[in-house]
Amino acid sequence: MTSVPDLAEPVAGWRVWDLAETREGPLLVSPLRPVFWPPRRPMTATCSRGCAPSPSLPCRCGLYAMDELPRLHRESRGQGRVVGCTALWGRVVEHAHGFRAQFAYPLLLFLLPAGRPGVSQRLLRRRPLPDVGYGLPAATEVSSASPAEPARRLKQHYGVPVVVPSGSPADGYFPDDRLAGAVAAEAVRGLAGRREGDHTAHARFADAVEDLVGRRW
Ligand SMILES: [Zn+2]
């Protein structure tokens, strides 16, 4: 398909993950299929029906993310241990409320209170996940009751900010999920600056996240 744009600049979307534990550190897992997102390498879409590259317009393959956090909360019914903003690039198919992308890597993660497991998390309770081709060790459920330690290790493993929000609003992830739009915009806008150590870009990002979670992090 030539009508799928190939984006040089990433767009930002919102999605959820489950969390698996390995000897080498915690891993993000797609909540609907037990597939790992590799640390410090772009996640690359694959297609069981053979799209090359994935995604293609008529298929349903690709790495999914939604455009708005309130919609993600509604449609995922709040399931998933981790919610976050991810960069999407390469071939990106835009839908009414989100995207399917060829490449993705998280920009910012929130480790949610326990008790919001997705499908993969429930699988992990029964058996370890096998390595699925990234050379990663078998994974089991993250069992720690306190999120602070898994959050620290998640941050170290993936090299991205990990925030543990306080509280658990009934109707969203945060007191006002609509403020996530500013976080997503800044996550992409300031990406190059943050990588180069630009303090202003870091401060703008921190301010947007602080507005969303309601405190300094
Ligand atoms: Zn496909």
PDB file of C-alpha atoms and ligand atoms in Angstrom:
ATOM      1  CA  MET A   1       0.000   0.000   0.000  1.00  0.00           C
ATOM      2  CA  THR A   2       1.403   3.364  -0.943  1.00  0.00           C
ATOM      3  CA  SER A   3      -1.320   5.383   0.794  1.00  0.00           C
ATOM      4  CA  VAL A   4       0.048   4.727   4.276  1.00  0.00           C
ATOM      5  CA  PRO A   5       2.303   7.625   5.236  1.00  0.00           C
ATOM      6  CA  ASP A   6       5.854   6.922   6.337  1.00  0.00           C
ATOM      7  CA  LEU A   7       6.447   9.342   9.182  1.00  0.00           C
ATOM      8  CA  ALA A   8       9.932  10.601   9.904  1.00  0.00           C
ATOM      9  CA  GLU A   9       8.705  12.529  12.961  1.00  0.00           C
ATOM     10  CA  PRO A  10       6.952  10.429  15.608  1.00  0.00           C
ATOM     11  CA  VAL A  11       3.388  10.957  16.753  1.00  0.00           C
ATOM     12  CA  ALA A  12       2.325  10.216  20.324  1.00  0.00           C
ATOM     13  CA  GLY A  13      -0.418   7.841  21.397  1.00  0.00           C
ATOM     14  CA  TRP A  14      -1.667   6.272  24.610  1.00  0.00           C
ATOM     15  CA  ARG A  15      -1.791   2.565  25.412  1.00  0.00           C
ATOM     16  CA  VAL A  16      -1.645   0.062  28.247  1.00  0.00           C
ATOM     17  CA  TRP A  17       0.669  -2.821  29.028  1.00  0.00           C
ATOM     18  CA  ASP A  18       0.916  -5.611  31.501  1.00  0.00           C
ATOM     19  CA  LEU A  19       4.149  -6.128  33.344  1.00  0.00           C
ATOM     20  CA  ALA A  20       6.260  -9.285  33.499  1.00  0.00           C
ATOM     21  CA  GLU A  21       9.269 -10.029  35.686  1.00  0.00           C
ATOM     22  CA  THR A  22      12.493 -11.530  34.363  1.00  0.00           C
ATOM     23  CA  ARG A  23      15.963 -12.018  35.803  1.00  0.00           C
ATOM     24  CA  GLU A  24      17.136  -9.049  33.729  1.00  0.00           C
ATOM     25  CA  GLY A  25      14.367  -6.692  34.733  1.00  0.00           C
ATOM     26  CA  PRO A  26      10.664  -5.997  34.283  1.00  0.00           C
ATOM     27  CA  LEU A  27       9.216  -6.185  30.772  1.00  0.00           C
ATOM     28  CA  LEU A  28       6.246  -4.473  29.171  1.00  0.00           C
ATOM     29  CA  VAL A  29       3.833  -7.006  27.664  1.00  0.00           C
ATOM     30  CA  SER A  30       0.958  -6.345  25.291  1.00  0.00           C
ATOM     31  CA  PRO A  31      -2.186  -6.857  27.365  1.00  0.00           C
ATOM     32  CA  LEU A  32      -4.119  -8.872  24.790  1.00  0.00           C
ATOM     33  CA  ARG A  33      -1.317 -11.103  23.495  1.00  0.00           C
ATOM     34  CA  PRO A  34       1.717 -12.285  25.486  1.00  0.00           C
ATOM     35  CA  VAL A  35       4.216 -10.342  23.367  1.00  0.00           C
ATOM     36  CA  PHE A  36       7.090  -8.390  24.937  1.00  0.00           C
ATOM     37  CA  TRP A  37       8.069  -4.840  24.104  1.00  0.00           C
ATOM     38  CA  PRO A  38      11.880  -5.015  24.085  1.00  0.00           C
ATOM     39  CA  PRO A  39      13.819  -2.596  26.286  1.00  0.00           C
ATOM     40  CA  ARG A  40      15.977   0.053  24.566  1.00  0.00           C
ATOM     41  CA  ARG A  41      14.966  -1.129  21.083  1.00  0.00           C
ATOM     42  CA  PRO A  42      11.996  -0.036  18.993  1.00  0.00           C
ATOM     43  CA  MET A  43       9.015  -2.373  19.080  1.00  0.00           C
ATOM     44  CA  THR A  44       8.389  -3.472  15.488  1.00  0.00           C
ATOM     45  CA  ALA A  45       5.002  -4.516  14.144  1.00  0.00           C
ATOM     46  CA  THR A  46       4.621  -7.970  12.625  1.00  0.00           C
ATOM     47  CA  CYS A  47       1.621  -9.433  10.831  1.00  0.00           C
ATOM     48  CA  SER A  48       0.384 -13.009  11.017  1.00  0.00           C
ATOM     49  CA  ARG A  49      -1.179 -12.546   7.566  1.00  0.00           C
ATOM     50  CA  GLY A  50       2.109 -11.512   6.009  1.00  0.00           C
ATOM     51  CA  CYS A  51       1.927  -7.728   5.574  1.00  0.00           C
ATOM     52  CA  ALA A  52       5.453  -6.553   4.875  1.00  0.00           C
ATOM     53  CA  PRO A  53       5.914  -4.021   6.152  1.00  0.00           C
ATOM     54  CA  SER A  54       3.160  -3.941   8.748  1.00  0.00           C
ATOM     55  CA  PRO A  55       0.760  -2.171   9.103  1.00  0.00           C
ATOM     56  CA  SER A  56      -1.142  -2.097   5.832  1.00  0.00           C
ATOM     57  CA  LEU A  57      -4.361  -0.231   5.232  1.00  0.00           C
ATOM     58  CA  PRO A  58      -6.762  -3.184   4.688  1.00  0.00           C
ATOM     59  CA  CYS A  59      -5.349  -5.322   7.513  1.00  0.00           C
ATOM     60  CA  ARG A  60      -5.722  -4.963  11.295  1.00  0.00           C
ATOM     61  CA  CYS A  61      -2.032  -5.387  12.097  1.00  0.00           C
ATOM     62  CA  GLY A  62       0.360  -2.868  13.621  1.00  0.00           C
ATOM     63  CA  LEU A  63       1.153  -1.438  17.017  1.00  0.00           C
ATOM     64  CA  TYR A  64      -1.964   0.153  18.440  1.00  0.00           C
ATOM     65  CA  ALA A  65      -2.301   3.352  20.418  1.00  0.00           C
ATOM     66  CA  MET A  66      -5.225   5.679  21.071  1.00  0.00           C
ATOM     67  CA  ASP A  67      -5.269   9.427  20.599  1.00  0.00           C
ATOM     68  CA  GLU A  68      -6.841  10.318  23.962  1.00  0.00           C
ATOM     69  CA  LEU A  69      -6.316   8.975  27.455  1.00  0.00           C
ATOM     70  CA  PRO A  70      -9.986   9.185  28.589  1.00  0.00           C
ATOM     71  CA  ARG A  71     -10.966   7.044  25.599  1.00  0.00           C
ATOM     72  CA  LEU A  72      -8.230   4.521  26.405  1.00  0.00           C
ATOM     73  CA  HIS A  73      -9.531   4.213  29.963  1.00  0.00           C
ATOM     74  CA  ARG A  74     -13.081   3.608  28.747  1.00  0.00           C
ATOM     75  CA  GLU A  75     -12.186   1.098  26.040  1.00  0.00           C
ATOM     76  CA  SER A  76      -9.642  -0.886  28.076  1.00  0.00           C
ATOM     77  CA  ARG A  77     -11.992  -0.790  31.076  1.00  0.00           C
ATOM     78  CA  GLY A  78      -9.036   0.372  33.144  1.00  0.00           C
ATOM     79  CA  GLN A  79      -7.159  -2.926  32.654  1.00  0.00           C
ATOM     80  CA  GLY A  80      -3.364  -3.072  32.469  1.00  0.00           C
ATOM     81  CA  ARG A  81      -0.682  -2.483  35.097  1.00  0.00           C
ATOM     82  CA  VAL A  82       1.082   0.213  33.084  1.00  0.00           C
ATOM     83  CA  VAL A  83      -0.371   3.086  31.067  1.00  0.00           C
ATOM     84  CA  GLY A  84       1.809   5.319  29.007  1.00  0.00           C
ATOM     85  CA  CYS A  85       2.507   7.613  26.139  1.00  0.00           C
ATOM     86  CA  THR A  86       4.345   5.984  23.260  1.00  0.00           C
ATOM     87  CA  ALA A  87       6.110   7.368  20.215  1.00  0.00           C
ATOM     88  CA  LEU A  88       4.867   5.906  16.915  1.00  0.00           C
ATOM     89  CA  TRP A  89       6.717   6.209  13.630  1.00  0.00           C
ATOM     90  CA  GLY A  90       7.513   4.559  10.319  1.00  0.00           C
ATOM     91  CA  ARG A  91       4.287   3.516   8.563  1.00  0.00           C
ATOM     92  CA  VAL A  92       1.427   4.923  10.604  1.00  0.00           C
ATOM     93  CA  VAL A  93      -2.251   4.281   9.791  1.00  0.00           C
ATOM     94  CA  GLU A  94      -4.454   6.906  11.420  1.00  0.00           C
ATOM     95  CA  HIS A  95      -7.936   5.917  12.573  1.00  0.00           C
ATOM     96  CA  ALA A  96     -10.769   7.987  13.989  1.00  0.00           C
ATOM     97  CA  HIS A  97      -9.508   7.571  17.553  1.00  0.00           C
ATOM     98  CA  GLY A  98      -5.952   6.338  17.278  1.00  0.00           C
ATOM     99  CA  PHE A  99      -3.181   4.792  15.280  1.00  0.00           C
ATOM    100  CA  ARG A 100      -1.587   1.562  14.021  1.00  0.00           C
ATOM    101  CA  ALA A 101       2.146   1.966  13.635  1.00  0.00           C
ATOM    102  CA  GLN A 102       5.189   0.125  12.319  1.00  0.00           C
ATOM    103  CA  PHE A 103       7.552   1.192  15.111  1.00  0.00           C
ATOM    104  CA  ALA A 104       6.952   2.320  18.686  1.00  0.00           C
ATOM    105  CA  TYR A 105       8.812   3.060  21.863  1.00  0.00           C
ATOM    106  CA  PRO A 106       7.407   4.388  25.152  1.00  0.00           C
ATOM    107  CA  LEU A 107       8.133   8.001  26.087  1.00  0.00           C
ATOM    108  CA  LEU A 108       6.595   8.023  29.564  1.00  0.00           C
ATOM    109  CA  LEU A 109       5.103   5.275  31.737  1.00  0.00           C
ATOM    110  CA  PHE A 110       2.761   5.272  34.727  1.00  0.00           C
ATOM    111  CA  LEU A 111       2.845   2.215  36.955  1.00  0.00           C
ATOM    112  CA  LEU A 112      -0.702   1.889  38.240  1.00  0.00           C
ATOM    113  CA  PRO A 113      -1.821   0.462  41.552  1.00  0.00           C
ATOM    114  CA  ALA A 114      -2.034  -3.328  41.584  1.00  0.00           C
ATOM    115  CA  GLY A 115      -5.400  -4.855  40.877  1.00  0.00           C
ATOM    116  CA  ARG A 116      -5.776  -3.800  37.246  1.00  0.00           C
ATOM    117  CA  PRO A 117      -4.394  -6.872  35.491  1.00  0.00           C
ATOM    118  CA  GLY A 118      -5.039  -7.404  31.800  1.00  0.00           C
ATOM    119  CA  VAL A 119      -5.267 -10.696  29.913  1.00  0.00           C
ATOM    120  CA  SER A 120      -1.491 -11.230  29.767  1.00  0.00           C
ATOM    121  CA  GLN A 121      -1.189 -10.592  33.496  1.00  0.00           C
ATOM    122  CA  ARG A 122      -3.739 -13.307  34.153  1.00  0.00           C
ATOM    123  CA  LEU A 123      -1.796 -15.696  31.859  1.00  0.00           C
ATOM    124  CA  LEU A 124       1.353 -14.928  33.846  1.00  0.00           C
ATOM    125  CA  ARG A 125      -0.316 -16.098  37.011  1.00  0.00           C
ATOM    126  CA  ARG A 126      -0.698 -19.554  35.499  1.00  0.00           C
ATOM    127  CA  ARG A 127       2.611 -19.998  33.677  1.00  0.00           C
ATOM    128  CA  PRO A 128       5.761 -18.130  32.669  1.00  0.00           C
ATOM    129  CA  LEU A 129       5.760 -16.502  29.234  1.00  0.00           C
ATOM    130  CA  PRO A 130       8.251 -18.008  26.794  1.00  0.00           C
ATOM    131  CA  ASP A 131      10.847 -16.000  24.941  1.00  0.00           C
ATOM    132  CA  VAL A 132       9.235 -14.879  21.679  1.00  0.00           C
ATOM    133  CA  GLY A 133      12.281 -14.091  19.635  1.00  0.00           C
ATOM    134  CA  TYR A 134      13.906 -11.125  21.328  1.00  0.00           C
ATOM    135  CA  GLY A 135      16.390 -13.291  23.214  1.00  0.00           C
ATOM    136  CA  LEU A 136      14.706 -12.402  26.485  1.00  0.00           C
ATOM    137  CA  PRO A 137      14.346 -14.808  29.373  1.00  0.00           C
ATOM    138  CA  ALA A 138      11.100 -16.417  30.443  1.00  0.00           C
ATOM    139  CA  ALA A 139       8.962 -14.044  32.431  1.00  0.00           C
ATOM    140  CA  THR A 140       6.693 -14.379  35.416  1.00  0.00           C
ATOM    141  CA  GLU A 141       4.281 -12.095  37.189  1.00  0.00           C
ATOM    142  CA  VAL A 142       5.589  -9.075  39.088  1.00  0.00           C
ATOM    143  CA  SER A 143       4.717  -9.993  42.631  1.00  0.00           C
ATOM    144  CA  SER A 144       5.968  -7.025  44.649  1.00  0.00           C
ATOM    145  CA  ALA A 145       3.172  -5.357  46.577  1.00  0.00           C
ATOM    146  CA  SER A 146       4.805  -1.917  46.559  1.00  0.00           C
ATOM    147  CA  PRO A 147       5.074  -0.277  43.106  1.00  0.00           C
ATOM    148  CA  ALA A 148       8.127   1.856  43.990  1.00  0.00           C
ATOM    149  CA  GLU A 149      10.702  -0.876  43.417  1.00  0.00           C
ATOM    150  CA  PRO A 150       9.222  -2.217  40.141  1.00  0.00           C
ATOM    151  CA  ALA A 151       8.924   1.415  38.974  1.00  0.00           C
ATOM    152  CA  ARG A 152      12.597   2.093  39.635  1.00  0.00           C
ATOM    153  CA  ARG A 153      13.633  -1.065  37.798  1.00  0.00           C
ATOM    154  CA  LEU A 154      11.234  -0.398  34.912  1.00  0.00           C
ATOM    155  CA  LYS A 155      12.760   3.066  34.496  1.00  0.00           C
ATOM    156  CA  GLN A 156      16.265   1.626  34.529  1.00  0.00           C
ATOM    157  CA  HIS A 157      15.432  -1.164  32.083  1.00  0.00           C
ATOM    158  CA  TYR A 158      13.651   0.945  29.440  1.00  0.00           C
ATOM    159  CA  GLY A 159      15.425   4.253  30.056  1.00  0.00           C
ATOM    160  CA  VAL A 160      12.209   6.291  30.233  1.00  0.00           C
ATOM    161  CA  PRO A 161      10.499   8.174  33.083  1.00  0.00           C
ATOM    162  CA  VAL A 162       8.209   5.993  35.202  1.00  0.00           C
ATOM    163  CA  VAL A 163       5.726   7.728  37.486  1.00  0.00           C
ATOM    164  CA  VAL A 164       3.716   6.061  40.254  1.00  0.00           C
ATOM    165  CA  PRO A 165       0.493   8.067  40.535  1.00  0.00           C
ATOM    166  CA  SER A 166      -1.088   8.381  43.932  1.00  0.00           C
ATOM    167  CA  GLY A 167      -4.705   7.404  44.318  1.00  0.00           C
ATOM    168  CA  SER A 168      -6.904   5.585  41.860  1.00  0.00           C
ATOM    169  CA  PRO A 169      -9.830   7.658  40.548  1.00  0.00           C
ATOM    170  CA  ALA A 170     -12.867   5.564  39.692  1.00  0.00           C
ATOM    171  CA  ASP A 171     -13.559   7.157  36.332  1.00  0.00           C
ATOM    172  CA  GLY A 172     -10.030   7.639  34.980  1.00  0.00           C
ATOM    173  CA  TYR A 173      -6.331   7.102  35.536  1.00  0.00           C
ATOM    174  CA  PHE A 174      -5.795  10.565  37.029  1.00  0.00           C
ATOM    175  CA  PRO A 175      -7.934  13.305  38.586  1.00  0.00           C
ATOM    176  CA  ASP A 176      -8.394  14.831  35.096  1.00  0.00           C
ATOM    177  CA  ASP A 177      -7.284  12.589  32.217  1.00  0.00           C
ATOM    178  CA  ARG A 178      -8.006  15.361  29.702  1.00  0.00           C
ATOM    179  CA  LEU A 179      -4.745  17.012  30.789  1.00  0.00           C
ATOM    180  CA  ALA A 180      -2.916  14.106  29.129  1.00  0.00           C
ATOM    181  CA  GLY A 181      -3.184  15.875  25.760  1.00  0.00           C
ATOM    182  CA  ALA A 182      -0.603  18.443  26.853  1.00  0.00           C
ATOM    183  CA  VAL A 183       1.690  15.646  28.082  1.00  0.00           C
ATOM    184  CA  ALA A 184       1.501  13.826  24.732  1.00  0.00           C
ATOM    185  CA  ALA A 185       2.163  17.040  22.788  1.00  0.00           C
ATOM    186  CA  GLU A 186       5.178  17.895  24.919  1.00  0.00           C
ATOM    187  CA  ALA A 187       6.440  14.308  24.915  1.00  0.00           C
ATOM    188  CA  VAL A 188       6.970  14.523  21.150  1.00  0.00           C
ATOM    189  CA  ARG A 189       7.703  18.247  20.810  1.00  0.00           C
ATOM    190  CA  GLY A 190      10.534  18.172  23.352  1.00  0.00           C
ATOM    191  CA  LEU A 191      11.906  14.725  22.521  1.00  0.00           C
ATOM    192  CA  ALA A 192      15.016  15.897  20.663  1.00  0.00           C
ATOM    193  CA  GLY A 193      15.739  18.541  23.309  1.00  0.00           C
ATOM    194  CA  ARG A 194      15.396  16.097  26.197  1.00  0.00           C
ATOM    195  CA  ARG A 195      17.751  13.660  24.487  1.00  0.00           C
ATOM    196  CA  GLU A 196      20.334  16.445  24.206  1.00  0.00           C
ATOM    197  CA  GLY A 197      19.931  17.392  27.865  1.00  0.00           C
ATOM    198  CA  ASP A 198      17.989  20.619  27.249  1.00  0.00           C
ATOM    199  CA  HIS A 199      16.805  21.729  30.703  1.00  0.00           C
ATOM    200  CA  THR A 200      13.955  23.806  29.298  1.00  0.00           C
ATOM    201  CA  ALA A 201      12.566  20.806  27.413  1.00  0.00           C
ATOM    202  CA  HIS A 202      12.844  18.657  30.551  1.00  0.00           C
ATOM    203  CA  ALA A 203      11.091  21.354  32.618  1.00  0.00           C
ATOM    204  CA  ARG A 204       8.223  21.736  30.122  1.00  0.00           C
ATOM    205  CA  PHE A 205       7.682  17.976  30.129  1.00  0.00           C
ATOM    206  CA  ALA A 206       7.848  17.801  33.935  1.00  0.00           C
ATOM    207  CA  ASP A 207       5.313  20.645  34.249  1.00  0.00           C
ATOM    208  CA  ALA A 208       2.848  18.895  31.925  1.00  0.00           C
ATOM    209  CA  VAL A 209       3.179  15.608  33.829  1.00  0.00           C
ATOM    210  CA  GLU A 210       2.814  17.433  37.160  1.00  0.00           C
ATOM    211  CA  ASP A 211      -0.442  19.023  35.968  1.00  0.00           C
ATOM    212  CA  LEU A 212      -1.729  15.564  34.994  1.00  0.00           C
ATOM    213  CA  VAL A 213      -0.811  13.640  38.149  1.00  0.00           C
ATOM    214  CA  GLY A 214      -1.390  16.580  40.476  1.00  0.00           C
ATOM    215  CA  ARG A 215       2.013  16.647  42.126  1.00  0.00           C
ATOM    216  CA  ARG A 216       5.768  16.941  41.524  1.00  0.00           C
ATOM    217  CA  TRP A 217       7.329  13.618  40.502  1.00  0.00           C
TER     218      TRP A 217
HETATM  219 ZN    ZN B   1      -1.322  -7.231   8.302  1.00  0.00          ZN
END
